[in-house]
């Protein structure tokens, strides 16, 4: 089994988000949906820290059912856009000329 080794920064970031989820689970009433700010924190672990989706889901005790997904479309999350190499080159050329 190939386990993802975490850097110190990744480990600290993951522990912070785990604590946010633990606090929410301990204080929520009933079976409320996961708030958008927690989804954003989980998305940041993937996009900013480079953790795998599987690692995040397992560590945050998230399952794959439809009930786990955010109540708002994912495009509301602040995920950095993917810029292709050609787009980057064109952007640089536009700044020069």
PDB file of N, CA and C in Angstrom:
ATOM      1  N   UNK A   1       0.841  -1.183   0.000  1.00  0.00           N
ATOM      2  CA  UNK A   1       0.000   0.000   0.000  1.00  0.00           C
ATOM      3  C   UNK A   1       0.882   1.241   0.000  1.00  0.00           C
ATOM      4  N   UNK A   2       0.588   2.176  -0.891  1.00  0.00           N
ATOM      5  CA  UNK A   2       1.381   3.383  -1.031  1.00  0.00           C
ATOM      6  C   UNK A   2       0.726   4.522  -0.255  1.00  0.00           C
ATOM      7  N   UNK A   3       1.304   4.887   0.876  1.00  0.00           N
ATOM      8  CA  UNK A   3       0.739   5.957   1.708  1.00  0.00           C
ATOM      9  C   UNK A   3       1.396   7.282   1.345  1.00  0.00           C
ATOM     10  N   UNK A   4       0.598   8.325   1.356  1.00  0.00           N
ATOM     11  CA  UNK A   4       1.091   9.657   1.057  1.00  0.00           C
ATOM     12  C   UNK A   4       1.772  10.220   2.302  1.00  0.00           C
ATOM     13  N   UNK A   5       3.058  10.504   2.197  1.00  0.00           N
ATOM     14  CA  UNK A   5       3.782  11.108   3.308  1.00  0.00           C
ATOM     15  C   UNK A   5       3.533  12.607   3.296  1.00  0.00           C
ATOM     16  N   UNK A   6       3.279  13.163   4.458  1.00  0.00           N
ATOM     17  CA  UNK A   6       2.949  14.581   4.557  1.00  0.00           C
ATOM     18  C   UNK A   6       4.144  15.393   5.022  1.00  0.00           C
ATOM     19  N   UNK A   7       4.259  16.595   4.483  1.00  0.00           N
ATOM     20  CA  UNK A   7       5.260  17.525   4.991  1.00  0.00           C
ATOM     21  C   UNK A   7       4.730  18.093   6.307  1.00  0.00           C
ATOM     22  N   UNK A   8       5.570  18.788   7.028  1.00  0.00           N
ATOM     23  CA  UNK A   8       5.141  19.400   8.295  1.00  0.00           C
ATOM     24  C   UNK A   8       4.021  20.407   8.037  1.00  0.00           C
ATOM     25  N   UNK A   9       4.138  21.191   6.968  1.00  0.00           N
ATOM     26  CA  UNK A   9       3.116  22.190   6.640  1.00  0.00           C
ATOM     27  C   UNK A   9       1.785  21.524   6.293  1.00  0.00           C
ATOM     28  N   UNK A  10       1.845  20.449   5.519  1.00  0.00           N
ATOM     29  CA  UNK A  10       0.617  19.725   5.163  1.00  0.00           C
ATOM     30  C   UNK A  10      -0.033  19.120   6.403  1.00  0.00           C
ATOM     31  N   UNK A  11       0.784  18.568   7.272  1.00  0.00           N
ATOM     32  CA  UNK A  11       0.280  17.937   8.483  1.00  0.00           C
ATOM     33  C   UNK A  11      -0.424  18.955   9.388  1.00  0.00           C
ATOM     34  N   UNK A  12       0.179  20.125   9.538  1.00  0.00           N
ATOM     35  CA  UNK A  12      -0.406  21.177  10.364  1.00  0.00           C
ATOM     36  C   UNK A  12      -1.726  21.656   9.755  1.00  0.00           C
ATOM     37  N   UNK A  13      -1.741  21.869   8.434  1.00  0.00           N
ATOM     38  CA  UNK A  13      -2.962  22.320   7.755  1.00  0.00           C
ATOM     39  C   UNK A  13      -4.070  21.276   7.897  1.00  0.00           C
ATOM     40  N   UNK A  14      -3.727  20.011   7.732  1.00  0.00           N
ATOM     41  CA  UNK A  14      -4.722  18.942   7.850  1.00  0.00           C
ATOM     42  C   UNK A  14      -5.272  18.871   9.271  1.00  0.00           C
ATOM     43  N   UNK A  15      -4.413  18.991  10.266  1.00  0.00           N
ATOM     44  CA  UNK A  15      -4.864  18.950  11.662  1.00  0.00           C
ATOM     45  C   UNK A  15      -5.811  20.105  11.979  1.00  0.00           C
ATOM     46  N   UNK A  16      -5.539  21.289  11.420  1.00  0.00           N
ATOM     47  CA  UNK A  16      -6.418  22.442  11.648  1.00  0.00           C
ATOM     48  C   UNK A  16      -7.807  22.186  11.081  1.00  0.00           C
ATOM     49  N   UNK A  17      -7.850  21.628   9.858  1.00  0.00           N
ATOM     50  CA  UNK A  17      -9.152  21.365   9.231  1.00  0.00           C
ATOM     51  C   UNK A  17      -9.861  20.222   9.949  1.00  0.00           C
ATOM     52  N   UNK A  18      -9.103  19.217  10.391  1.00  0.00           N
ATOM     53  CA  UNK A  18      -9.706  18.137  11.174  1.00  0.00           C
ATOM     54  C   UNK A  18     -10.359  18.698  12.432  1.00  0.00           C
ATOM     55  N   UNK A  19      -9.711  19.663  13.073  1.00  0.00           N
ATOM     56  CA  UNK A  19     -10.262  20.270  14.283  1.00  0.00           C
ATOM     57  C   UNK A  19     -11.523  21.071  13.968  1.00  0.00           C
ATOM     58  N   UNK A  20     -11.517  21.776  12.839  1.00  0.00           N
ATOM     59  CA  UNK A  20     -12.721  22.512  12.427  1.00  0.00           C
ATOM     60  C   UNK A  20     -13.899  21.556  12.240  1.00  0.00           C
ATOM     61  N   UNK A  21     -13.655  20.419  11.566  1.00  0.00           N
ATOM     62  CA  UNK A  21     -14.718  19.433  11.355  1.00  0.00           C
ATOM     63  C   UNK A  21     -15.154  18.816  12.689  1.00  0.00           C
ATOM     64  N   UNK A  22     -14.200  18.541  13.579  1.00  0.00           N
ATOM     65  CA  UNK A  22     -14.541  17.960  14.884  1.00  0.00           C
ATOM     66  C   UNK A  22     -15.398  18.937  15.691  1.00  0.00           C
ATOM     67  N   UNK A  23     -15.022  20.219  15.695  1.00  0.00           N
ATOM     68  CA  UNK A  23     -15.805  21.228  16.409  1.00  0.00           C
ATOM     69  C   UNK A  23     -17.223  21.318  15.848  1.00  0.00           C
ATOM     70  N   UNK A  24     -17.324  21.322  14.511  1.00  0.00           N
ATOM     71  CA  UNK A  24     -18.643  21.388  13.886  1.00  0.00           C
ATOM     72  C   UNK A  24     -19.477  20.165  14.244  1.00  0.00           C
ATOM     73  N   UNK A  25     -18.869  18.983  14.190  1.00  0.00           N
ATOM     74  CA  UNK A  25     -19.608  17.763  14.513  1.00  0.00           C
ATOM     75  C   UNK A  25     -20.082  17.767  15.968  1.00  0.00           C
ATOM     76  N   UNK A  26     -19.265  18.292  16.872  1.00  0.00           N
ATOM     77  CA  UNK A  26     -19.625  18.313  18.290  1.00  0.00           C
ATOM     78  C   UNK A  26     -20.698  19.350  18.612  1.00  0.00           C
ATOM     79  N   UNK A  27     -20.812  20.395  17.798  1.00  0.00           N
ATOM     80  CA  UNK A  27     -21.733  21.493  18.104  1.00  0.00           C
ATOM     81  C   UNK A  27     -22.957  21.572  17.206  1.00  0.00           C
ATOM     82  N   UNK A  28     -23.031  20.766  16.177  1.00  0.00           N
ATOM     83  CA  UNK A  28     -24.176  20.856  15.257  1.00  0.00           C
ATOM     84  C   UNK A  28     -25.426  20.277  15.904  1.00  0.00           C
ATOM     85  N   UNK A  29     -26.544  20.692  15.378  1.00  0.00           N
ATOM     86  CA  UNK A  29     -27.816  20.149  15.859  1.00  0.00           C
ATOM     87  C   UNK A  29     -28.396  19.271  14.763  1.00  0.00           C
ATOM     88  N   UNK A  30     -28.743  18.074  15.119  1.00  0.00           N
ATOM     89  CA  UNK A  30     -29.315  17.146  14.142  1.00  0.00           C
ATOM     90  C   UNK A  30     -28.301  16.713  13.103  1.00  0.00           C
ATOM     91  N   UNK A  31     -28.803  16.467  11.909  1.00  0.00           N
ATOM     92  CA  UNK A  31     -27.958  16.010  10.816  1.00  0.00           C
ATOM     93  C   UNK A  31     -27.813  17.115   9.773  1.00  0.00           C
ATOM     94  N   UNK A  32     -27.348  18.250  10.201  1.00  0.00           N
ATOM     95  CA  UNK A  32     -27.207  19.384   9.287  1.00  0.00           C
ATOM     96  C   UNK A  32     -26.101  19.125   8.265  1.00  0.00           C
ATOM     97  N   UNK A  33     -26.217  19.801   7.143  1.00  0.00           N
ATOM     98  CA  UNK A  33     -25.213  19.667   6.084  1.00  0.00           C
ATOM     99  C   UNK A  33     -23.910  20.342   6.488  1.00  0.00           C
ATOM    100  N   UNK A  34     -22.840  19.887   5.864  1.00  0.00           N
ATOM    101  CA  UNK A  34     -21.525  20.474   6.119  1.00  0.00           C
ATOM    102  C   UNK A  34     -21.530  21.904   5.574  1.00  0.00           C
ATOM    103  N   UNK A  35     -21.161  22.898   6.404  1.00  0.00           N
ATOM    104  CA  UNK A  35     -21.170  24.297   5.959  1.00  0.00           C
ATOM    105  C   UNK A  35     -20.157  24.548   4.841  1.00  0.00           C
ATOM    106  N   UNK A  36     -20.431  25.569   4.046  1.00  0.00           N
ATOM    107  CA  UNK A  36     -19.568  25.906   2.917  1.00  0.00           C
ATOM    108  C   UNK A  36     -18.140  26.239   3.343  1.00  0.00           C
ATOM    109  N   UNK A  37     -17.975  26.878   4.509  1.00  0.00           N
ATOM    110  CA  UNK A  37     -16.619  27.224   4.937  1.00  0.00           C
ATOM    111  C   UNK A  37     -15.775  25.974   5.223  1.00  0.00           C
ATOM    112  N   UNK A  38     -16.419  24.891   5.666  1.00  0.00           N
ATOM    113  CA  UNK A  38     -15.672  23.648   5.880  1.00  0.00           C
ATOM    114  C   UNK A  38     -15.329  22.988   4.548  1.00  0.00           C
ATOM    115  N   UNK A  39     -16.266  23.054   3.583  1.00  0.00           N
ATOM    116  CA  UNK A  39     -15.947  22.542   2.243  1.00  0.00           C
ATOM    117  C   UNK A  39     -14.786  23.324   1.650  1.00  0.00           C
ATOM    118  N   UNK A  40     -14.776  24.641   1.867  1.00  0.00           N
ATOM    119  CA  UNK A  40     -13.686  25.467   1.340  1.00  0.00           C
ATOM    120  C   UNK A  40     -12.362  25.065   1.980  1.00  0.00           C
ATOM    121  N   UNK A  41     -12.367  24.831   3.281  1.00  0.00           N
ATOM    122  CA  UNK A  41     -11.144  24.410   3.969  1.00  0.00           C
ATOM    123  C   UNK A  41     -10.648  23.075   3.418  1.00  0.00           C
ATOM    124  N   UNK A  42     -11.577  22.151   3.139  1.00  0.00           N
ATOM    125  CA  UNK A  42     -11.198  20.852   2.562  1.00  0.00           C
ATOM    126  C   UNK A  42     -10.643  21.033   1.154  1.00  0.00           C
ATOM    127  N   UNK A  43     -11.275  21.902   0.350  1.00  0.00           N
ATOM    128  CA  UNK A  43     -10.794  22.164  -1.009  1.00  0.00           C
ATOM    129  C   UNK A  43      -9.406  22.788  -0.978  1.00  0.00           C
ATOM    130  N   UNK A  44      -9.161  23.664  -0.015  1.00  0.00           N
ATOM    131  CA  UNK A  44      -7.843  24.289   0.113  1.00  0.00           C
ATOM    132  C   UNK A  44      -6.759  23.263   0.427  1.00  0.00           C
ATOM    133  N   UNK A  45      -7.110  22.226   1.174  1.00  0.00           N
ATOM    134  CA  UNK A  45      -6.124  21.173   1.454  1.00  0.00           C
ATOM    135  C   UNK A  45      -5.660  20.511   0.162  1.00  0.00           C
ATOM    136  N   UNK A  46      -6.582  20.385  -0.781  1.00  0.00           N
ATOM    137  CA  UNK A  46      -6.220  19.770  -2.054  1.00  0.00           C
ATOM    138  C   UNK A  46      -5.471  20.747  -2.950  1.00  0.00           C
ATOM    139  N   UNK A  47      -6.012  21.959  -3.099  1.00  0.00           N
ATOM    140  CA  UNK A  47      -5.453  22.894  -4.062  1.00  0.00           C
ATOM    141  C   UNK A  47      -4.223  23.647  -3.539  1.00  0.00           C
ATOM    142  N   UNK A  48      -4.203  24.006  -2.288  1.00  0.00           N
ATOM    143  CA  UNK A  48      -3.076  24.763  -1.740  1.00  0.00           C
ATOM    144  C   UNK A  48      -1.998  23.850  -1.166  1.00  0.00           C
ATOM    145  N   UNK A  49      -2.417  22.735  -0.580  1.00  0.00           N
ATOM    146  CA  UNK A  49      -1.454  21.851   0.081  1.00  0.00           C
ATOM    147  C   UNK A  49      -1.084  20.624  -0.761  1.00  0.00           C
ATOM    148  N   UNK A  50      -1.869  20.348  -1.799  1.00  0.00           N
ATOM    149  CA  UNK A  50      -1.546  19.230  -2.681  1.00  0.00           C
ATOM    150  C   UNK A  50      -1.903  17.858  -2.139  1.00  0.00           C
ATOM    151  N   UNK A  51      -2.806  17.800  -1.161  1.00  0.00           N
ATOM    152  CA  UNK A  51      -3.205  16.502  -0.623  1.00  0.00           C
ATOM    153  C   UNK A  51      -4.198  15.832  -1.570  1.00  0.00           C
ATOM    154  N   UNK A  52      -4.173  14.513  -1.607  1.00  0.00           N
ATOM    155  CA  UNK A  52      -5.098  13.793  -2.477  1.00  0.00           C
ATOM    156  C   UNK A  52      -6.511  13.867  -1.911  1.00  0.00           C
ATOM    157  N   UNK A  53      -7.483  13.767  -2.810  1.00  0.00           N
ATOM    158  CA  UNK A  53      -8.886  13.788  -2.410  1.00  0.00           C
ATOM    159  C   UNK A  53      -9.170  12.633  -1.453  1.00  0.00           C
ATOM    160  N   UNK A  54      -8.612  11.465  -1.758  1.00  0.00           N
ATOM    161  CA  UNK A  54      -8.821  10.293  -0.912  1.00  0.00           C
ATOM    162  C   UNK A  54      -8.266  10.514   0.490  1.00  0.00           C
ATOM    163  N   UNK A  55      -7.075  11.095   0.587  1.00  0.00           N
ATOM    164  CA  UNK A  55      -6.450  11.368   1.884  1.00  0.00           C
ATOM    165  C   UNK A  55      -7.307  12.345   2.694  1.00  0.00           C
ATOM    166  N   UNK A  56      -7.796  13.377   2.026  1.00  0.00           N
ATOM    167  CA  UNK A  56      -8.622  14.384   2.704  1.00  0.00           C
ATOM    168  C   UNK A  56      -9.925  13.758   3.185  1.00  0.00           C
ATOM    169  N   UNK A  57     -10.591  13.023   2.297  1.00  0.00           N
ATOM    170  CA  UNK A  57     -11.874  12.408   2.649  1.00  0.00           C
ATOM    171  C   UNK A  57     -11.712  11.448   3.820  1.00  0.00           C
ATOM    172  N   UNK A  58     -10.672  10.639   3.784  1.00  0.00           N
ATOM    173  CA  UNK A  58     -10.441   9.681   4.869  1.00  0.00           C
ATOM    174  C   UNK A  58     -10.127  10.410   6.176  1.00  0.00           C
ATOM    175  N   UNK A  59      -9.246  11.399   6.112  1.00  0.00           N
ATOM    176  CA  UNK A  59      -8.828  12.118   7.323  1.00  0.00           C
ATOM    177  C   UNK A  59      -9.960  12.926   7.951  1.00  0.00           C
ATOM    178  N   UNK A  60     -10.862  13.449   7.107  1.00  0.00           N
ATOM    179  CA  UNK A  60     -11.966  14.259   7.614  1.00  0.00           C
ATOM    180  C   UNK A  60     -13.227  13.439   7.848  1.00  0.00           C
ATOM    181  N   UNK A  61     -13.122  12.130   7.649  1.00  0.00           N
ATOM    182  CA  UNK A  61     -14.234  11.195   7.847  1.00  0.00           C
ATOM    183  C   UNK A  61     -15.447  11.578   6.991  1.00  0.00           C
ATOM    184  N   UNK A  62     -15.168  11.862   5.722  1.00  0.00           N
ATOM    185  CA  UNK A  62     -16.227  12.167   4.768  1.00  0.00           C
ATOM    186  C   UNK A  62     -16.509  10.912   3.957  1.00  0.00           C
ATOM    187  N   UNK A  63     -17.778  10.700   3.614  1.00  0.00           N
ATOM    188  CA  UNK A  63     -18.085   9.553   2.765  1.00  0.00           C
ATOM    189  C   UNK A  63     -18.450  10.036   1.371  1.00  0.00           C
ATOM    190  N   UNK A  64     -18.736   9.108   0.503  1.00  0.00           N
ATOM    191  CA  UNK A  64     -18.944   9.422  -0.905  1.00  0.00           C
ATOM    192  C   UNK A  64     -20.420   9.539  -1.282  1.00  0.00           C
ATOM    193  N   UNK A  65     -21.315   9.586  -0.327  1.00  0.00           N
ATOM    194  CA  UNK A  65     -22.734   9.629  -0.658  1.00  0.00           C
ATOM    195  C   UNK A  65     -23.146  11.016  -1.127  1.00  0.00           C
ATOM    196  N   UNK A  66     -24.254  11.090  -1.812  1.00  0.00           N
ATOM    197  CA  UNK A  66     -24.764  12.358  -2.324  1.00  0.00           C
ATOM    198  C   UNK A  66     -25.024  13.335  -1.181  1.00  0.00           C
ATOM    199  N   UNK A  67     -25.418  12.845  -0.024  1.00  0.00           N
ATOM    200  CA  UNK A  67     -25.717  13.722   1.116  1.00  0.00           C
ATOM    201  C   UNK A  67     -24.496  14.466   1.631  1.00  0.00           C
ATOM    202  N   UNK A  68     -23.305  14.046   1.228  1.00  0.00           N
ATOM    203  CA  UNK A  68     -22.090  14.695   1.698  1.00  0.00           C
ATOM    204  C   UNK A  68     -21.714  15.913   0.872  1.00  0.00           C
ATOM    205  N   UNK A  69     -22.264  16.026  -0.326  1.00  0.00           N
ATOM    206  CA  UNK A  69     -21.823  17.085  -1.215  1.00  0.00           C
ATOM    207  C   UNK A  69     -22.374  18.430  -0.783  1.00  0.00           C
ATOM    208  N   UNK A  70     -21.673  19.521  -1.138  1.00  0.00           N
ATOM    209  CA  UNK A  70     -22.091  20.860  -0.716  1.00  0.00           C
ATOM    210  C   UNK A  70     -23.482  21.216  -1.219  1.00  0.00           C
ATOM    211  N   UNK A  71     -24.118  22.140  -0.496  1.00  0.00           N
ATOM    212  CA  UNK A  71     -25.458  22.578  -0.882  1.00  0.00           C
ATOM    213  C   UNK A  71     -25.389  23.612  -1.996  1.00  0.00           C
ATOM    214  N   UNK A  72     -24.229  24.200  -2.221  1.00  0.00           N
ATOM    215  CA  UNK A  72     -24.065  25.183  -3.292  1.00  0.00           C
ATOM    216  C   UNK A  72     -23.184  24.573  -4.369  1.00  0.00           C
ATOM    217  N   UNK A  73     -23.296  25.058  -5.601  1.00  0.00           N
ATOM    218  CA  UNK A  73     -22.429  24.525  -6.653  1.00  0.00           C
ATOM    219  C   UNK A  73     -20.958  24.723  -6.308  1.00  0.00           C
ATOM    220  N   UNK A  74     -20.121  23.805  -6.751  1.00  0.00           N
ATOM    221  CA  UNK A  74     -18.704  23.861  -6.422  1.00  0.00           C
ATOM    222  C   UNK A  74     -18.004  25.083  -6.988  1.00  0.00           C
ATOM    223  N   UNK A  75     -18.593  25.718  -8.020  1.00  0.00           N
ATOM    224  CA  UNK A  75     -17.915  26.890  -8.573  1.00  0.00           C
ATOM    225  C   UNK A  75     -17.915  28.060  -7.597  1.00  0.00           C
ATOM    226  N   UNK A  76     -18.682  27.990  -6.517  1.00  0.00           N
ATOM    227  CA  UNK A  76     -18.642  29.034  -5.496  1.00  0.00           C
ATOM    228  C   UNK A  76     -17.399  28.913  -4.616  1.00  0.00           C
ATOM    229  N   UNK A  77     -16.764  27.738  -4.622  1.00  0.00           N
ATOM    230  CA  UNK A  77     -15.547  27.573  -3.837  1.00  0.00           C
ATOM    231  C   UNK A  77     -14.404  28.324  -4.505  1.00  0.00           C
ATOM    232  N   UNK A  78     -13.512  28.852  -3.716  1.00  0.00           N
ATOM    233  CA  UNK A  78     -12.406  29.645  -4.246  1.00  0.00           C
ATOM    234  C   UNK A  78     -11.243  28.739  -4.652  1.00  0.00           C
ATOM    235  N   UNK A  79     -11.436  28.048  -5.754  1.00  0.00           N
ATOM    236  CA  UNK A  79     -10.414  27.146  -6.264  1.00  0.00           C
ATOM    237  C   UNK A  79      -9.651  27.888  -7.348  1.00  0.00           C
ATOM    238  N   UNK A  80      -8.316  27.919  -7.252  1.00  0.00           N
ATOM    239  CA  UNK A  80      -7.559  28.660  -8.252  1.00  0.00           C
ATOM    240  C   UNK A  80      -7.799  28.097  -9.653  1.00  0.00           C
ATOM    241  N   UNK A  81      -7.920  28.981 -10.647  1.00  0.00           N
ATOM    242  CA  UNK A  81      -8.150  28.499 -12.007  1.00  0.00           C
ATOM    243  C   UNK A  81      -6.916  27.795 -12.551  1.00  0.00           C
ATOM    244  N   UNK A  82      -7.158  26.857 -13.440  1.00  0.00           N
ATOM    245  CA  UNK A  82      -6.061  26.164 -14.100  1.00  0.00           C
ATOM    246  C   UNK A  82      -5.688  26.977 -15.326  1.00  0.00           C
ATOM    247  N   UNK A  83      -4.433  27.385 -15.377  1.00  0.00           N
ATOM    248  CA  UNK A  83      -3.948  28.177 -16.503  1.00  0.00           C
ATOM    249  C   UNK A  83      -3.042  27.286 -17.334  1.00  0.00           C
ATOM    250  N   UNK A  84      -3.346  27.187 -18.603  1.00  0.00           N
ATOM    251  CA  UNK A  84      -2.514  26.364 -19.471  1.00  0.00           C
ATOM    252  C   UNK A  84      -1.229  27.107 -19.796  1.00  0.00           C
ATOM    253  N   UNK A  85      -0.274  26.370 -20.282  1.00  0.00           N
ATOM    254  CA  UNK A  85       1.010  26.953 -20.640  1.00  0.00           C
ATOM    255  C   UNK A  85       0.826  28.021 -21.713  1.00  0.00           C
ATOM    256  N   UNK A  86      -0.001  27.735 -22.729  1.00  0.00           N
ATOM    257  CA  UNK A  86      -0.199  28.699 -23.816  1.00  0.00           C
ATOM    258  C   UNK A  86      -0.878  29.972 -23.308  1.00  0.00           C
ATOM    259  N   UNK A  87      -1.815  29.841 -22.362  1.00  0.00           N
ATOM    260  CA  UNK A  87      -2.459  31.027 -21.787  1.00  0.00           C
ATOM    261  C   UNK A  87      -1.445  31.880 -21.026  1.00  0.00           C
ATOM    262  N   UNK A  88      -0.547  31.234 -20.315  1.00  0.00           N
ATOM    263  CA  UNK A  88       0.488  31.950 -19.563  1.00  0.00           C
ATOM    264  C   UNK A  88       1.421  32.692 -20.516  1.00  0.00           C
ATOM    265  N   UNK A  89       1.827  32.023 -21.602  1.00  0.00           N
ATOM    266  CA  UNK A  89       2.714  32.649 -22.587  1.00  0.00           C
ATOM    267  C   UNK A  89       2.021  33.860 -23.213  1.00  0.00           C
ATOM    268  N   UNK A  90       0.733  33.693 -23.593  1.00  0.00           N
ATOM    269  CA  UNK A  90      -0.003  34.799 -24.201  1.00  0.00           C
ATOM    270  C   UNK A  90      -0.130  35.971 -23.235  1.00  0.00           C
ATOM    271  N   UNK A  91      -0.343  35.679 -21.977  1.00  0.00           N
ATOM    272  CA  UNK A  91      -0.450  36.727 -20.973  1.00  0.00           C
ATOM    273  C   UNK A  91       0.862  37.497 -20.854  1.00  0.00           C
ATOM    274  N   UNK A  92       1.970  36.785 -20.847  1.00  0.00           N
ATOM    275  CA  UNK A  92       3.286  37.435 -20.768  1.00  0.00           C
ATOM    276  C   UNK A  92       3.573  38.258 -22.018  1.00  0.00           C
ATOM    277  N   UNK A  93       3.229  37.724 -23.177  1.00  0.00           N
ATOM    278  CA  UNK A  93       3.457  38.448 -24.433  1.00  0.00           C
ATOM    279  C   UNK A  93       2.615  39.726 -24.473  1.00  0.00           C
ATOM    280  N   UNK A  94       1.385  39.657 -23.985  1.00  0.00           N
ATOM    281  CA  UNK A  94       0.526  40.841 -23.963  1.00  0.00           C
ATOM    282  C   UNK A  94       1.090  41.928 -23.064  1.00  0.00           C
ATOM    283  N   UNK A  95       1.772  41.535 -22.000  1.00  0.00           N
ATOM    284  CA  UNK A  95       2.377  42.525 -21.103  1.00  0.00           C
ATOM    285  C   UNK A  95       3.588  43.194 -21.761  1.00  0.00           C
ATOM    286  N   UNK A  96       4.288  42.425 -22.603  1.00  0.00           N
ATOM    287  CA  UNK A  96       5.499  42.958 -23.256  1.00  0.00           C
ATOM    288  C   UNK A  96       5.127  43.874 -24.410  1.00  0.00           C
ATOM    289  N   UNK A  97       4.149  43.456 -25.195  1.00  0.00           N
ATOM    290  CA  UNK A  97       3.802  44.215 -26.398  1.00  0.00           C
ATOM    291  C   UNK A  97       2.609  45.029 -26.133  1.00  0.00           C
TER     292      UNK A  97
END
